[in-house]
Coordinates of C-alpha atoms in Angstrom, one line a residue:
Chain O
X28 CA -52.4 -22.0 -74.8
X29 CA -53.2 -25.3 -76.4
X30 CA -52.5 -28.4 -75.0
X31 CA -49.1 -30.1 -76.5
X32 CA -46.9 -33.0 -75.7
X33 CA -43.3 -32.6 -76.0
X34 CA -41.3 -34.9 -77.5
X35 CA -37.8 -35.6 -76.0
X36 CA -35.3 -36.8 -78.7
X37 CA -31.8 -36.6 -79.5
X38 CA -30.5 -33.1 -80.5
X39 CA -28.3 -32.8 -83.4
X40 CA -25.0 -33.0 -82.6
X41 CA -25.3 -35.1 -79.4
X42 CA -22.3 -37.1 -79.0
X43 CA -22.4 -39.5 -76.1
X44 CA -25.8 -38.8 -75.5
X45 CA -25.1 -35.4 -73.8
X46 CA -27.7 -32.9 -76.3
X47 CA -31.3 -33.5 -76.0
X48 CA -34.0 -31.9 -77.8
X49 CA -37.9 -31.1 -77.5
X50 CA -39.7 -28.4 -78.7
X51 CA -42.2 -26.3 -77.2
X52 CA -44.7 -23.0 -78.3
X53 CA -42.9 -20.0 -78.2
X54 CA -45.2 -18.7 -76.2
X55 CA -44.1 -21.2 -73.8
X56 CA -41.2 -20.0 -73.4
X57 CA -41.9 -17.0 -71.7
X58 CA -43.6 -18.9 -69.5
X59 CA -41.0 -21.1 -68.9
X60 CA -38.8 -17.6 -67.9
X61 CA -40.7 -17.5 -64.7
X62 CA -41.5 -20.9 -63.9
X63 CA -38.6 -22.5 -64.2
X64 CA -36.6 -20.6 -61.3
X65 CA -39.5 -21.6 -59.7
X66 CA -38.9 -25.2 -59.9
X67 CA -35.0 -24.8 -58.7
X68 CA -33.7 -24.1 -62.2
X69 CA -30.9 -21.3 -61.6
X70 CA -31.0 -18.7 -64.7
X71 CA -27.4 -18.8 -66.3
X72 CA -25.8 -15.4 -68.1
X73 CA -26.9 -15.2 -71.9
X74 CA -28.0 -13.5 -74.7
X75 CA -31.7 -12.5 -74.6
X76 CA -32.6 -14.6 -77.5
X77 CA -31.2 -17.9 -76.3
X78 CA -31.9 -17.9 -72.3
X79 CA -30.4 -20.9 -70.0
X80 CA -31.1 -22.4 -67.1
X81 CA -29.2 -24.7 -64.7
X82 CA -31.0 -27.6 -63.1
X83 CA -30.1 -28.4 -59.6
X84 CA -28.5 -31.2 -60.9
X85 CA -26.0 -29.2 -63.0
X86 CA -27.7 -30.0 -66.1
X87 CA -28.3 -27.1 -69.1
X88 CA -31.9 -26.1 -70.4
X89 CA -31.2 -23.8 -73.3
X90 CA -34.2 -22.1 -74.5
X91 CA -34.5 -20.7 -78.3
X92 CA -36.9 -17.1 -78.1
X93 CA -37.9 -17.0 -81.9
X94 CA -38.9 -20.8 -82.3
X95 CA -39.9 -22.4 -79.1
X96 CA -36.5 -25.2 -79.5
X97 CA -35.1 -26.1 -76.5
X98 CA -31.9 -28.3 -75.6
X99 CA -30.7 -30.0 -72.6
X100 CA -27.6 -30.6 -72.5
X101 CA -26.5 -33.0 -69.5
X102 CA -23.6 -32.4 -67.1
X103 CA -20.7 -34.7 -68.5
X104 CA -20.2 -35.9 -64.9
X105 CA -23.4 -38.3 -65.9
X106 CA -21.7 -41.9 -67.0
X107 CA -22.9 -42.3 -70.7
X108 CA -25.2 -45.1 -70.0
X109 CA -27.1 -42.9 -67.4
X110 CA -27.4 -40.0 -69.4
X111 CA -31.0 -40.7 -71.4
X112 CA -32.7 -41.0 -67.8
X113 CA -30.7 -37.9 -66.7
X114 CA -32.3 -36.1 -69.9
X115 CA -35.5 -36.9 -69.4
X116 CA -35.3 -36.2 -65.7
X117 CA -35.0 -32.6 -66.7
X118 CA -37.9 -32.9 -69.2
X119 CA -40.2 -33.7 -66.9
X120 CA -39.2 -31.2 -64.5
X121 CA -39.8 -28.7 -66.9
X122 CA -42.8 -29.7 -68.4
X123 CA -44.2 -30.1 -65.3
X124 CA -43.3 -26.9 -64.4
X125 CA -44.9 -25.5 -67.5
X126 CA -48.1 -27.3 -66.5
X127 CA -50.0 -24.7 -65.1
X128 CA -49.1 -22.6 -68.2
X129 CA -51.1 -24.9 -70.7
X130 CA -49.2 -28.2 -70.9
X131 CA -52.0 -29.8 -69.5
X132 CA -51.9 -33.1 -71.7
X133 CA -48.5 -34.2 -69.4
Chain Y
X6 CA -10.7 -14.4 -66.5
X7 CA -12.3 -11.1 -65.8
X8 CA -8.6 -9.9 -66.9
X9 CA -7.9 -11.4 -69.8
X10 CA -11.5 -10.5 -72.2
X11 CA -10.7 -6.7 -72.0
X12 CA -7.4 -7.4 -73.9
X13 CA -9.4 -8.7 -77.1
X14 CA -9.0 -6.7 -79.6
X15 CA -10.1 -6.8 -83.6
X16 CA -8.2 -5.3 -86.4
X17 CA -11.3 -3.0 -87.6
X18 CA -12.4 -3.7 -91.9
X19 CA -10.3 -7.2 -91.6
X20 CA -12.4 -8.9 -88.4
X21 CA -8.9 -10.3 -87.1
X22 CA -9.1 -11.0 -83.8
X23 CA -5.9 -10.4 -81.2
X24 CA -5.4 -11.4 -77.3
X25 CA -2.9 -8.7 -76.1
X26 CA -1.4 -8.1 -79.5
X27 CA -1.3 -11.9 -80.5
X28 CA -3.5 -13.0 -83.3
X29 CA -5.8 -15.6 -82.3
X30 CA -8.9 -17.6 -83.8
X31 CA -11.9 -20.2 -83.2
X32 CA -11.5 -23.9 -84.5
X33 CA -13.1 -26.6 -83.3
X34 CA -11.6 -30.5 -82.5
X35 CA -13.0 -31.5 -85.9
X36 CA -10.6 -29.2 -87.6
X37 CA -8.0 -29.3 -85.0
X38 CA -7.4 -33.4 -85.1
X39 CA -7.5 -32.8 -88.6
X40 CA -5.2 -30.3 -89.2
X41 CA -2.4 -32.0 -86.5
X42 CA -3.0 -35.4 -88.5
X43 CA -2.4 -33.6 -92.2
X44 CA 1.1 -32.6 -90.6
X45 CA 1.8 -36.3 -89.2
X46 CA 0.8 -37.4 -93.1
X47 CA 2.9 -34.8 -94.7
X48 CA 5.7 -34.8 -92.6
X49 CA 5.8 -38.1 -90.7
X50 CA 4.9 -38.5 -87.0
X51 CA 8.4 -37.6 -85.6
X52 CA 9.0 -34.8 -87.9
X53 CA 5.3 -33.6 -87.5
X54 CA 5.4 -33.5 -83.9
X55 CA 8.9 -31.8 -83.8
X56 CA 6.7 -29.2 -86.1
X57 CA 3.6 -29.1 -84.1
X58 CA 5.9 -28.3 -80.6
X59 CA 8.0 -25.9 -81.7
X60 CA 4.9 -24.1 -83.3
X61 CA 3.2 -24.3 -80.5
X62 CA 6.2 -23.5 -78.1
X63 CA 6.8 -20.3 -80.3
X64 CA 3.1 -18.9 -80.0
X65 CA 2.4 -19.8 -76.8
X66 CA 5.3 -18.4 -75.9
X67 CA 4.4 -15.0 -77.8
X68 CA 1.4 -15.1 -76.3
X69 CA 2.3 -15.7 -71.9
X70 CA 4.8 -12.4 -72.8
X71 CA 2.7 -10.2 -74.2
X72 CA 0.0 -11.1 -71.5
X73 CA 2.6 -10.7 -68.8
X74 CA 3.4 -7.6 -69.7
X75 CA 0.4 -6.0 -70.2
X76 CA -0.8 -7.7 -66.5
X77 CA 2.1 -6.9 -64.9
X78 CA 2.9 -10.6 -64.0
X79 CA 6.2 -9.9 -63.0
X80 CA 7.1 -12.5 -60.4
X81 CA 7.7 -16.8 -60.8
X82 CA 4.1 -17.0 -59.0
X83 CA 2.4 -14.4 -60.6
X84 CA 3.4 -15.8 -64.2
X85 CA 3.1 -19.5 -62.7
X86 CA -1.0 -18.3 -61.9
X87 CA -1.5 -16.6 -65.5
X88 CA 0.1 -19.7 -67.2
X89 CA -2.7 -22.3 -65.1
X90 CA -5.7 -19.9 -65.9
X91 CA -4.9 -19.1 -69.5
X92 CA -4.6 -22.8 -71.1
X93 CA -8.7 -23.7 -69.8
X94 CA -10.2 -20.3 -70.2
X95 CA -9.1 -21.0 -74.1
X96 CA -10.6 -24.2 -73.9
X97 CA -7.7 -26.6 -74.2
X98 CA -7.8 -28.4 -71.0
X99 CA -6.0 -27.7 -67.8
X100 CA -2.4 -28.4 -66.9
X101 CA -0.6 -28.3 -63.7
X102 CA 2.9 -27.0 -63.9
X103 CA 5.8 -27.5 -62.0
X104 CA 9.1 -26.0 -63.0
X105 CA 12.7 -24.9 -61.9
X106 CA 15.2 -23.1 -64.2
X107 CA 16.5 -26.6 -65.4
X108 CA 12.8 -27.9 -66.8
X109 CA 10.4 -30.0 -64.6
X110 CA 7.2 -31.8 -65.4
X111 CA 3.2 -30.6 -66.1
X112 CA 0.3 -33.0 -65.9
X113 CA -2.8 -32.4 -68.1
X114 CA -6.6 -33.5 -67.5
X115 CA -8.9 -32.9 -70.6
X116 CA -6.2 -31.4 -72.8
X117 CA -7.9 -30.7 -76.0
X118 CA -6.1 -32.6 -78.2
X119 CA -5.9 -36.0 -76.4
X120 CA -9.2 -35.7 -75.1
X121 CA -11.4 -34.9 -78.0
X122 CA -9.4 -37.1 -80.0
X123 CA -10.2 -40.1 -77.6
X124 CA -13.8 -38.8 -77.5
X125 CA -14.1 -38.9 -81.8
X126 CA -11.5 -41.8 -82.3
X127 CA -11.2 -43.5 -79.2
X128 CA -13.3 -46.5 -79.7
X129 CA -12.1 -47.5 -83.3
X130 CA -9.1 -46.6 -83.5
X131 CA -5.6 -47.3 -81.3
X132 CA -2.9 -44.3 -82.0
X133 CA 0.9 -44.7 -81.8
X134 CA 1.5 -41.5 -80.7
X135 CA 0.9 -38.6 -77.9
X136 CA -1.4 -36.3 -79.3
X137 CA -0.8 -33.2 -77.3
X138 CA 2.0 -31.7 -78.9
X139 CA 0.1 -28.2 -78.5
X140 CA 0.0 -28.9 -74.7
X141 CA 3.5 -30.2 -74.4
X142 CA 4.8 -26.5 -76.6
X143 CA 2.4 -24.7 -74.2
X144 CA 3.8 -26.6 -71.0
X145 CA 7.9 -25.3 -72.2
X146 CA 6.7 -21.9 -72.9
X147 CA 5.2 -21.5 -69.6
X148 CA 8.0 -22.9 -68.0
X149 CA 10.4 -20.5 -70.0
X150 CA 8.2 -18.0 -69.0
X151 CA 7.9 -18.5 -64.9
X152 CA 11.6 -19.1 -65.0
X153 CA 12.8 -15.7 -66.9
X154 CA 14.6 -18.3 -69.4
X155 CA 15.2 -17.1 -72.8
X156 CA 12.7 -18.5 -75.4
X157 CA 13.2 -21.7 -76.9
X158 CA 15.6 -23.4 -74.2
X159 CA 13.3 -25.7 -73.0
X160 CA 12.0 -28.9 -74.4
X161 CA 8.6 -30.8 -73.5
X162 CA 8.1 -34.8 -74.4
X163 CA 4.7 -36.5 -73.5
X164 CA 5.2 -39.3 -71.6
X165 CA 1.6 -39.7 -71.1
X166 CA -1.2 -39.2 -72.8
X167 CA -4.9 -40.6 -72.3
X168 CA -5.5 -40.8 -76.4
X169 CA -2.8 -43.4 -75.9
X170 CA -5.1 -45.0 -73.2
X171 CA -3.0 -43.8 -70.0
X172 CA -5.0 -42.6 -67.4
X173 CA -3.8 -39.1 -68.0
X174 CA -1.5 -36.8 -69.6
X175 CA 2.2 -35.7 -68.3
X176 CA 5.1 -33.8 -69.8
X177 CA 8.8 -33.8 -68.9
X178 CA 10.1 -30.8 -69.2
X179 CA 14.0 -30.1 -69.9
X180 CA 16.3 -27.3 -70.7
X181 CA 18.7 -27.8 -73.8
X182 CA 20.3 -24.9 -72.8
X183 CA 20.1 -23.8 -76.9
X184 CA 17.9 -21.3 -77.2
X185 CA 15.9 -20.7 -80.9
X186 CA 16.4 -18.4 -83.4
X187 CA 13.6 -15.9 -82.7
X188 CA 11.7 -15.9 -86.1
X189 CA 10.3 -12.1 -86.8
X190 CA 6.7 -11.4 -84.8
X191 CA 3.4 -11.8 -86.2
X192 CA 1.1 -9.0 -83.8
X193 CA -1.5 -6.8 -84.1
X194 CA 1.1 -4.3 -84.8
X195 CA 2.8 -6.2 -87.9
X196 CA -0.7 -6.8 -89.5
X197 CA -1.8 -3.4 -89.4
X198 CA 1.5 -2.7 -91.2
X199 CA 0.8 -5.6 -93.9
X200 CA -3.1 -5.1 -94.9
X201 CA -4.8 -2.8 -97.0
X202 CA -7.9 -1.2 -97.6
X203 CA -11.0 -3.2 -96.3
X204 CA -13.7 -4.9 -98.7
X205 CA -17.8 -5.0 -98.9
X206 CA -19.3 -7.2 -100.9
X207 CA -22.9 -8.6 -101.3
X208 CA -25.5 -8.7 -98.0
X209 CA -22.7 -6.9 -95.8
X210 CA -25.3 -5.6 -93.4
X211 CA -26.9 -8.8 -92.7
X212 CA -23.2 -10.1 -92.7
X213 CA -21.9 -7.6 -90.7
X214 CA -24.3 -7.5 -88.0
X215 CA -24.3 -11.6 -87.3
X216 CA -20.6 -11.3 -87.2
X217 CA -20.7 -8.4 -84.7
X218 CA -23.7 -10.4 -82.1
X219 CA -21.5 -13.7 -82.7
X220 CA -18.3 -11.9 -81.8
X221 CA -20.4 -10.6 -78.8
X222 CA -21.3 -13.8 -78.0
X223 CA -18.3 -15.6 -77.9
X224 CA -16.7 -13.6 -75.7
X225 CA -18.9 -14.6 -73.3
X226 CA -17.4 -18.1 -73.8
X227 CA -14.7 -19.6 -71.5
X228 CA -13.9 -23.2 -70.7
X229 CA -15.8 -24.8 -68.0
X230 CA -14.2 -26.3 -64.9
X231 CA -12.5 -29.0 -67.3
X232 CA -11.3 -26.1 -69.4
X233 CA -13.4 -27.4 -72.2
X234 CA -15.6 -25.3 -74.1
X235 CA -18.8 -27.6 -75.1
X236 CA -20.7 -25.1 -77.3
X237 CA -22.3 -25.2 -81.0
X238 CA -22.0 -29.1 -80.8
X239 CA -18.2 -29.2 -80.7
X240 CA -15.3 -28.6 -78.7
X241 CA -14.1 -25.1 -79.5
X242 CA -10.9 -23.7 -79.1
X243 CA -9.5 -20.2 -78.8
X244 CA -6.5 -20.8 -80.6
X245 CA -3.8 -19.5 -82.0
X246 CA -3.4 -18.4 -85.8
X247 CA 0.3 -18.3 -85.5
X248 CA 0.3 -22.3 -84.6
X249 CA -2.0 -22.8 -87.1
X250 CA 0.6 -20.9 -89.9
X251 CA 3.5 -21.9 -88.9
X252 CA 3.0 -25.7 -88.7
X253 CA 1.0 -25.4 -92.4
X254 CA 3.5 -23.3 -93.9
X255 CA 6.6 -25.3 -92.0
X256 CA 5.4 -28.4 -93.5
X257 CA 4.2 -27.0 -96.8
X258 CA 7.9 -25.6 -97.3
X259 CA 9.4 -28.8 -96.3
X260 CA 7.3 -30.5 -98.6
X261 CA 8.7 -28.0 -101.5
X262 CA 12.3 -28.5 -101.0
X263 CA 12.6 -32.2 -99.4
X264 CA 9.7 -34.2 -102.0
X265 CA 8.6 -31.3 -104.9
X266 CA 6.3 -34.3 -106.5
X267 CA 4.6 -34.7 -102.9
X268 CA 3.6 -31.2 -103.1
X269 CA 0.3 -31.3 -104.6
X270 CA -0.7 -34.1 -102.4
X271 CA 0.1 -32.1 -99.0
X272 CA -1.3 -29.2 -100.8
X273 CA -5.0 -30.8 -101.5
X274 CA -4.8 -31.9 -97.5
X275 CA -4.4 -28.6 -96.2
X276 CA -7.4 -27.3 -98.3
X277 CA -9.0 -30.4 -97.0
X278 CA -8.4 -28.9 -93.6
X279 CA -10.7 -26.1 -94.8
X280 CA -13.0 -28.2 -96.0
X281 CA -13.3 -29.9 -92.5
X282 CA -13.3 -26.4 -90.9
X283 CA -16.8 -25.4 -92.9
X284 CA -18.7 -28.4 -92.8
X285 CA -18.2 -29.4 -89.1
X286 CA -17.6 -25.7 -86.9
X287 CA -19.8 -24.0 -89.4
X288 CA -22.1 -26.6 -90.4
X289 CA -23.1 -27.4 -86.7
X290 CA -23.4 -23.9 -85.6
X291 CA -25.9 -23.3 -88.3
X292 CA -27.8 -26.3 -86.3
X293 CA -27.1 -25.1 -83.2
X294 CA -29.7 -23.9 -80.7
X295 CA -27.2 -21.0 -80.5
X296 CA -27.3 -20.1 -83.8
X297 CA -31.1 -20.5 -83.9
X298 CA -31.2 -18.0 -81.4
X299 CA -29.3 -15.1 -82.3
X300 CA -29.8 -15.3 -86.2
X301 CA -32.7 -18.4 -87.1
X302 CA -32.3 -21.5 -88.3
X303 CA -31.1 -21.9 -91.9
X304 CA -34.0 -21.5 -94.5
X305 CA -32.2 -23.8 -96.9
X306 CA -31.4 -20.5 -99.5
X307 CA -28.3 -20.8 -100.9
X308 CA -27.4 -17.4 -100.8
X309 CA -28.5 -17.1 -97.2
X310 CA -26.6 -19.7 -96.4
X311 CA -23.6 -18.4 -98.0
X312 CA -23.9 -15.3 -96.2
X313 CA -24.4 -16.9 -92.8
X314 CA -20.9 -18.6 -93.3
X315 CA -19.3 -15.3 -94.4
X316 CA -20.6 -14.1 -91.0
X317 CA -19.3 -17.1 -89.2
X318 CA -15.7 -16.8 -90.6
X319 CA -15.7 -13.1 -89.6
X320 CA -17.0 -13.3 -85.9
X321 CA -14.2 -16.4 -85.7
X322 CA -11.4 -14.3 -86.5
X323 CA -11.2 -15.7 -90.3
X324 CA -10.8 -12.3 -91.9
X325 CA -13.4 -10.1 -93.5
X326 CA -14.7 -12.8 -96.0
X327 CA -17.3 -11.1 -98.8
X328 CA -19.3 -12.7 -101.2
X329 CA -17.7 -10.8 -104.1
X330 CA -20.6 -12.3 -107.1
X331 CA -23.0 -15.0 -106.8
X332 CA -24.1 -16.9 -109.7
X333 CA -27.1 -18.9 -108.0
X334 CA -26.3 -22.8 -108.6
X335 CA -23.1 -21.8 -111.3
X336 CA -20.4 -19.3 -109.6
X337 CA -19.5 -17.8 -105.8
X338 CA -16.6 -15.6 -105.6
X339 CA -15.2 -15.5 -101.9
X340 CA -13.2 -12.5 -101.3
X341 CA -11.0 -10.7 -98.3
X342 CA -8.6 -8.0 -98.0
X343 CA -6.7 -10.7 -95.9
X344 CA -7.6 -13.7 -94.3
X345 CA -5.7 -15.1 -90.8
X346 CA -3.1 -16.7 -93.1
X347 CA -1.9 -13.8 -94.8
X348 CA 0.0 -11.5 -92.4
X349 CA 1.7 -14.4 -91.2
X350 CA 3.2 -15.2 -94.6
X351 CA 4.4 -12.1 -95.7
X352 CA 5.7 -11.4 -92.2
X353 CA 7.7 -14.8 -92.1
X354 CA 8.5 -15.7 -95.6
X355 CA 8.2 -12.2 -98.1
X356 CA 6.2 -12.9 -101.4
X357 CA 5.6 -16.2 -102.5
X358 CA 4.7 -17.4 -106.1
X359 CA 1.7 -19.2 -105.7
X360 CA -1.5 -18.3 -103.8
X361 CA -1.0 -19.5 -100.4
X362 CA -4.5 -19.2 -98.2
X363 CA -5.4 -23.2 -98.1
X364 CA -8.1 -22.7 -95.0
X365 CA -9.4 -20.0 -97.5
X366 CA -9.4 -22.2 -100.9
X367 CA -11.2 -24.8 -99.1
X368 CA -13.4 -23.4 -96.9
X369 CA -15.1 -21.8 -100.2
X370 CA -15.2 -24.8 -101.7
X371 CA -17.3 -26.5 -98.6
X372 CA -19.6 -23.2 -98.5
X373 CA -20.4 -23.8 -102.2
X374 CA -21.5 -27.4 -101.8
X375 CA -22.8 -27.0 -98.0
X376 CA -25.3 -24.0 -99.6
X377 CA -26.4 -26.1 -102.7
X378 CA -26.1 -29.8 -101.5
X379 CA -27.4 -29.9 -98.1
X380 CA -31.0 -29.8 -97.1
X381 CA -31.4 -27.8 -94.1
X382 CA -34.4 -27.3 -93.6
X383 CA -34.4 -31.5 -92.4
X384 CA -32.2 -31.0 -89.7
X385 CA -29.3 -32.6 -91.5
X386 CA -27.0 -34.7 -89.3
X387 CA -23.5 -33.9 -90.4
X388 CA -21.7 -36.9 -90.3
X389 CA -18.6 -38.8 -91.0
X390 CA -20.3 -41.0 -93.9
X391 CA -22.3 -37.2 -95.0
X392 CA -18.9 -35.8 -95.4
X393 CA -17.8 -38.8 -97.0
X394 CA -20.8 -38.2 -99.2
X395 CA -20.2 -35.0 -100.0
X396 CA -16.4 -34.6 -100.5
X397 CA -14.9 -37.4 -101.5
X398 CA -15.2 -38.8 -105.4
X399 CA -15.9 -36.3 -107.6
X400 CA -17.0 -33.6 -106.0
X401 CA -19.9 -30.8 -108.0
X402 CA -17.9 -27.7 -107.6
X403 CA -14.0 -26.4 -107.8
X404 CA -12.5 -23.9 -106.2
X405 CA -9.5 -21.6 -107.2
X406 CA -8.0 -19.0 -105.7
X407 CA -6.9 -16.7 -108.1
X408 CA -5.6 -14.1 -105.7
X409 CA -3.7 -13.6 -103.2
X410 CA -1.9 -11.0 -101.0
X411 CA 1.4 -12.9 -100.9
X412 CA 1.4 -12.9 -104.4
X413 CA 1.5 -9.2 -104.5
X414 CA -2.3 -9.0 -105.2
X415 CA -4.9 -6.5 -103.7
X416 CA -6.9 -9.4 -101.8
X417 CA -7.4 -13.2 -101.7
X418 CA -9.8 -13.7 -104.1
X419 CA -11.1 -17.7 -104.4
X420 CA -12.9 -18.7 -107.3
X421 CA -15.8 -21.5 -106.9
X422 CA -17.5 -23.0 -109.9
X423 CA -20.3 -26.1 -110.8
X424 CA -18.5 -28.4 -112.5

C-alpha cells in the first residue's frame, strides 16, 4: 500500500462541529478492521458495508467498505469548542494505528 | 427495546410501516420544526398548539394501547415502564412521568422538539412559545394510560421548555374529567381495508432492494442514552403518521370553513413541508456515510437520483412511491397506490374533492429539482441559503397531483414538469 496523508476536515452535515471527515484507500479499511480493536477501538453492531468502531473515549469511527470514506463523529458530551481537538484526537489514533499497514508518511 | 422491534410490521406492495398496528414513519427535525411551525402560521400559536396536543394526545394514545396490549402491560408500573422506554427508543427525548388518577407532572431532557429546535434556531432566534406540544400530548396519554382513565380526560400544558431558554422541559398534567370524542382508528387493519392493488414502475428492482437494506437498517436504529437518534446528519424520529394527518388535515379543514381565501396559502405551506422533507432527510442521507455504504454515493444522474429518493420514501414508511415516466430534464411522474396520508383521510373524513397528499405533491416537486439542479458529485452542502436558492422565487419545475385516492381515483398520481 502506498503511502497517503489523510486529511481531517469537516463532514457534510456537521452541525456543532460533531461530523468529521478523512478519507482513506479502501484497502485500508480492511486493515483498519483488525487494527483498530487493537488500538482500544470497541467494534459497534452494523451493517457489513459501513463498519463502526467506538473509541475509548466514546467517540464514533464509521468506516465506508466500497470507497475508503470514513467519519468520526464526536460524543456530544464534548463542549463545542473542544470538539476539533476531540476529532482529531481520534484521527491520529487511527492513523497511527494504520501505520504499520502503509500509512507510513504520518 | 428488544420488545418493541418484533412488533414492526409493513403493509406488503404499499411499504407502510406499523408499530403494533399503529401506522408510523421517519422525519427528521428539519421537517418536524417545519411542519409544527406551518400549523402555528395557519392556525395561530394558541390554536395550533391546541391542534398539535390533541393530535399528539390521540396517537400517542393509540399507540401505548395497542402496545400494552400486545405486551401484556397490565399493571400502573408495568404501563408506567413501557411509557419511559417508548418515547427515547423513537427518538424524541426522554421524559419522566409522574401521575395519579387526577393528572400530575413529567419532566423532559432532550425532547425532540425543544431540543433540535434550540440546536437549529437557538442562537438567532428567541421563540414565544413551548415547543413540545408532541411531548406534552405524549406525557397525557401516558398518564391516561398508567391510570386506566378513559382517553382524552387529561390535559398537559408546558410550563417549561429549554427552546424557551429554561433549563429544561416540564409538563403539568390535569384531568378535565371530559373525555374526547374517540374519532374512528387509523391501524394496520383499516388500511388494509382502504388500499388497492400495489404498483411497479420504472427501476423497481434497484428501488426495491435499497428500500428493503434501508428498512433493515433502520431498525437497527434506536435513540441513544438522550433518546436522540443522531444518524444520516439529522435528528430522526420514528413518528407517527396519524399526528402528522391529523394536525395537517385539522388545520387544512379549519382553514376551509373559518378563512376559504387563506386556503391556497396554508395549502402551498404544507407542500412546502414536502419540500423540506426531500431536500433535508433525503438530501443528507444521499451524503451520508450511511448511504455511501449500503447503496454508493450519488453519481449525479438524474434518474438515479430519482430512483434513490423513491427508495428512501419507501424504506421511511412513505408509501410505495414509483417513477411512473421519466422525461429526462422535461417530465417525472411520481406514483403510489397510497401514500401515508391516504388511509388516514378516507378513514377520518370519506371522499374529498380535491387531491389531498401535500407531503406527496411536494416532495416530487423537490425530487425533480434535487435530481436536475444539484451537483452531487461536489459534495453539496445543503443549506439554509441552498434551499433558499433552490425554492424560493420562481422555481424550474411544477408539480400537480392529478390523482388521488380520496378523490375516488386508483392511486395518487403527481405530475412534475420544467417550466
Amino acid at each position: 500500500m502506498s503511502a497517503v496523508l489523510p486529511v481531517l476536515t469537516r463532514d457534510h452535515a456537521c452541525v456543532r462541529g460533531m461530523n468529521w471527515r478523512f478519507d482513506l484507500p479502501p484497502a485500508a479499511i480492511e486493515a483498519a478492521l483488525d487494527a483498530l480493536p487493537s488500538a482500544g477501538f470497541l467494534p459497534c453492531p452494523s451493517p457489513e458495508a459501513l463498519p463502526s468502531f467506538q473509541s475509548p473515549e466514546g467517540h464514533r469511527v464509521l468506516l465506508v467498505r466500497r470507497t475508503g470514506r470514513a467519519q468520526i463523529r464526536v460524543s456530544y458530551t464534548v463542549p463545542e469548542g473542544q470538539r476539533r481537538l476531540a476529532a482529531e484526537a481520534v484521527f491520529t489514533a487511527v492513523v497511527r494505528a494504520l501505520r504499520p499497514a502503509g500509512l507510513t508518511a504520518w | 427495546m428488544d420488545r418493541l422491534n418484533p412488533l414492526r410490521s409493513v403493509l406488503t406492495g404499499h411499504d407502510l410501516t406499523f408499530l403494533a398496528g399503529v401506522p408510523f414513519v421517519y422525519h427528521c427535525h428539519h421537517y418536524n420544526l417545519f411542519h409544527d411551525q406551518t400549523l402555528d402560521d395557519a392556525l395561530g400559536e394558541e390554536l395550533g398548539a391546541q391542534v398539535r396536543f390533541r393530535a399528539a394526545r390521540s396517537a400517542c394514545s393509540e399507540l401505548l394501547r395497542a402496545l400494552g396490549s400486545v405486551l401484556g402491560a397490565s399493571t400502573p408500573p408495568e404501563r408506567a415502564e413501557l411509557a419511559s422506554l417508548l418515547l427515547p427508543w423513537m427518538g424524541h427525548g426522554r421524559i419522566a412521568l409522574s401521575t395519579s388518577n387526577t393528572g400530575g407532572e413529567a419532566t423532559g431532557t432532550h425532547l425532540h422538539y425543544g431540543f433540535s429546535w434550540r440546536e437549529k434556531y437557538g442562537e438567532r432566534v428567541r421563540r414565544e412559545a413551548p415547543a413540545d406540544s408532541f411531548a406534552a400530548g405524549f406525557a397525557a396519554a401516558a398518564c391516561e394510560f398508567i391510570e386506566g382513565l378513559p382517553g382524552g380526560e387529561i390535559v398537559a400544558t408546558e410550563d417549561q421548555c429549554i427552546a424557551l431558554r429554561d433549563p429544561g422541559c416540564h409538563f403539568t398534567l390535569r384531568r378535565t374529567g371530559r373525555a374526547e370524542t374517540s374519532a374512528p382508528v387509523v391501524d394496520l387493519a383499516a388500511t388494509e381495508g382502504l388500499v388497492g392493488a400495489t404498483l411497479e414502475g420504472l427501476d423497481e428492482a434497484r428501488i426495491a432492494a435499497i428500500a428493503a437494506g434501508l428498512r433493515d437498517f433502520v431498525k437497527g436504529v434506536a435513540g441513544d442514552e438522550r433518546g436522540v437518534i443522531a444518524a444520516f446528519g439529522v435528528f430522526v424520529t420514528m413518528h407517527l403518521s396519524n399526528y402528522y394527518n391529523e394536525t395537517i388535515y385539522e388545520a387544512i379543514h379549519h382553514v376551509e370553513r373559518s378563512q376559504p381565501a387563506l386556503l391556497p396559502v396554508a395549502e402551498t405551506l404544507f407542500r412546502e413541508a414536502g419540500v423540506q422533507c426531500v431536500f433535508n432527510t433525503f438530501g443528507n442521507m444521499l451524503l451520508s456515510p450511511e448511504w455511501e455504504g449500503l447503496v454508493g454515493a450519488p453519481s449525479g444522474d438524474p434518474f438515479e437520483l430519482l430512483s434513490s429518493c423513491c427508495a428512501i420514501a419507501r424504506g421511511l414508511g412513505f408509501g410505495h412511491w414509483i417513477l411512473h415516466e421519466y422525461d429526462p430534464g422535461k417530465r417525472l411522474v411520481l406514483r403510489a397506490p397510497v401514500d401515508y396520508e391516504v388511509p388516514f383521510y378516507l378513514r377520518r373524513y370519506g371522499r374529498s374533492g380535491k387531491p389531498r397528499c401535500y407531503v406527496l405533491q411536494g416532495a416530487a416537486l423537490a425530487m425533480a429539482v434535487l435530481a436536475h439542479q444539484v451537483r452531487w458529485r461536489e459534495s453539496p452542502r445543503l443549506t439554509e441559503e441552498f434551499y433558499l436558492s433552490l425554492f424560493r422565487g420562481k422555481v424550474a419545475w411544477a408539480a400537480e397531483q392529478t390523482l388521488c385516492p380520496t378523490r375516488g381515483d386508483a392511486c395518487c398520481e403527481v405530475v412534475v414538469s420544467a417550466r
